[in-house]
XYZ file of C-alpha atoms in Angstrom:
186
model
C 117.756 118.490 82.809
C 119.971 116.893 80.279
C 119.651 113.279 78.517
C 121.699 111.517 80.999
C 119.387 112.526 83.358
C 116.548 109.925 82.121
C 115.905 107.220 84.403
C 112.171 104.799 85.072
C 110.029 107.167 86.383
C 111.128 110.288 84.972
C 109.363 112.951 84.805
C 109.770 116.096 82.530
C 107.640 118.139 79.498
C 107.016 117.163 76.249
C 105.284 120.097 73.726
C 103.120 121.800 77.280
C 102.543 117.972 78.994
C 103.585 116.235 81.821
C 105.258 113.097 80.814
C 106.801 110.117 82.791
C 109.406 107.528 81.110
C 108.441 104.012 81.060
C 111.128 102.953 79.246
C 114.794 103.977 78.131
C 117.834 102.544 76.254
C 121.280 104.769 75.662
C 122.371 103.891 72.480
C 126.122 104.228 70.985
C 126.446 103.927 67.597
C 129.983 103.413 65.897
C 129.743 106.190 63.900
C 127.288 109.648 64.816
C 126.465 110.801 67.871
C 125.482 108.860 70.629
C 121.338 108.943 72.367
C 118.668 107.738 74.201
C 115.326 106.048 72.860
C 112.874 106.971 75.184
C 109.119 105.159 75.832
C 107.049 107.800 77.488
C 102.845 108.205 78.741
C 101.285 111.305 78.820
C 100.557 111.461 82.351
C 97.145 113.486 81.801
C 96.053 111.054 78.893
C 97.154 107.806 79.514
C 98.989 108.283 75.494
C 102.397 106.709 75.180
C 104.764 107.980 72.444
C 108.176 106.926 71.732
C 111.164 109.826 71.308
C 114.568 109.785 70.418
C 117.015 112.384 72.167
C 120.436 113.075 71.057
C 123.211 113.268 74.028
C 123.878 116.557 75.614
C 119.734 117.456 74.814
C 118.606 119.684 77.134
C 114.530 118.447 79.077
C 112.359 120.783 80.952
C 111.145 118.902 84.328
C 107.635 118.807 84.859
C 105.482 121.109 86.708
C 103.952 118.140 88.702
C 103.405 117.665 92.404
C 103.115 114.469 94.471
C 101.067 114.821 97.344
C 100.229 112.140 99.737
C 95.911 112.072 100.616
C 93.857 109.825 102.569
C 90.790 108.529 100.573
C 87.501 109.524 102.278
C 84.689 108.532 100.455
C 83.335 107.247 97.027
C 81.412 110.291 95.229
C 79.480 108.669 91.676
C 82.326 107.231 89.545
C 84.540 109.781 90.996
C 86.885 109.870 94.830
C 87.297 112.024 97.688
C 90.763 112.826 99.177
C 91.783 114.522 102.139
C 94.998 116.377 103.127
C 95.940 115.362 106.934
C 98.010 118.309 107.518
C 95.609 121.287 106.176
C 91.867 119.519 105.945
C 91.831 120.474 102.040
C 89.433 117.871 100.208
C 90.000 117.163 96.457
C 87.841 114.787 94.380
C 89.859 113.044 91.615
C 88.277 111.350 88.658
C 87.693 107.882 88.367
C 89.319 107.578 85.140
C 92.410 108.734 86.707
C 92.429 105.863 89.500
C 90.877 103.012 86.966
C 90.671 99.394 87.841
C 93.018 100.273 91.189
C 89.734 102.086 92.801
C 88.968 98.358 94.111
C 91.692 98.225 96.175
C 90.196 101.686 98.053
C 89.344 101.732 101.741
C 88.450 104.662 104.060
C 91.709 106.531 105.568
C 94.119 105.131 103.270
C 97.248 107.220 102.330
C 97.651 107.669 98.521
C 99.941 110.279 96.470
C 98.004 111.741 93.894
C 99.877 113.623 90.932
C 98.953 117.071 90.487
C 99.247 119.410 87.302
C 97.969 122.808 87.721
C 96.304 121.992 90.733
C 94.565 119.828 88.940
C 94.932 115.462 90.130
C 96.185 113.671 86.348
C 97.216 109.833 88.295
C 97.457 108.026 91.771
C 99.995 106.017 92.570
C 98.977 103.199 94.546
C 100.944 101.566 97.382
C 102.509 98.204 96.789
C 100.517 96.376 98.788
C 97.124 96.298 100.751
C 95.879 94.924 104.067
C 92.253 94.492 104.096
C 89.968 92.016 105.757
C 88.262 88.771 103.902
C 84.451 89.585 104.193
C 83.059 86.238 102.065
C 84.685 83.065 101.895
C 83.383 79.788 100.902
C 84.781 76.496 103.144
C 87.881 74.593 101.662
C 86.803 71.630 100.752
C 88.551 68.795 102.806
C 90.621 66.330 100.180
C 91.211 69.408 97.941
C 94.365 69.651 99.105
C 96.586 69.675 95.911
C 99.428 72.016 96.166
C 98.947 76.045 95.342
C 94.748 74.690 95.541
C 93.418 78.566 95.949
C 89.459 79.451 96.002
C 87.885 82.679 95.720
C 87.587 85.522 98.371
C 85.710 88.562 98.801
C 87.393 91.478 100.553
C 85.957 94.473 102.423
C 86.693 96.421 99.936
C 84.240 94.556 97.597
C 86.838 92.952 95.424
C 87.716 88.701 95.156
C 91.134 87.077 95.199
C 92.135 83.727 94.984
C 93.189 82.942 98.575
C 94.581 79.370 99.685
C 92.352 77.301 100.992
C 92.626 77.582 104.545
C 92.395 81.240 104.847
C 89.385 82.158 106.351
C 85.935 84.907 106.581
C 86.755 87.345 109.039
C 91.029 86.843 108.655
C 93.281 89.852 107.497
C 95.058 89.261 104.140
C 98.027 91.465 102.381
C 97.404 91.798 98.745
C 99.827 92.897 96.326
C 97.974 96.093 94.085
C 99.767 95.468 90.795
C 98.058 91.992 89.950
C 95.623 91.333 93.013
C 97.590 88.554 93.901
C 97.079 87.350 97.585
C 100.584 87.341 99.534
C 99.880 86.447 102.981
C 97.830 86.467 106.205
C 98.141 89.571 108.795
C 97.412 89.139 112.156
C 95.027 92.453 113.396
């Protein structure tokens, strides 16, 4: 790969480790050679680096594999996934999923990134649909615009929802910020 291929999300190797581009800036000074300033995250450790690459420098593509796996169950602090095509099971350490584990529900498909056969990260879907298992009824007269109440969903996570949403209903949640998006008919 060439420096002209750099874009957000690009995965390449630096010192034998896979990195993903978080942000980049192409700089063409009035004098001298153009270069690209890149902010990259180590996919295995999460460490963030800033590097500068001169135009025309070559980059080695990351030797990572993306697989769509199905979530089965938690195992202590880890999570077990299954490849629906082969039935092969893979255990992903809890620290690789982090806070996103609160959105995992049985049978959900997740993209898992593997480096040398070991899981180094997961990509959650942009939104999930979960059922509300407990929520206080909205207080009558408390109808200021945008009023919300806490609700617990089937995975145990707590989400602020509008007052009209009731227990037992299905809602769509944004996994990036944990906000309520809409009600869903199921």
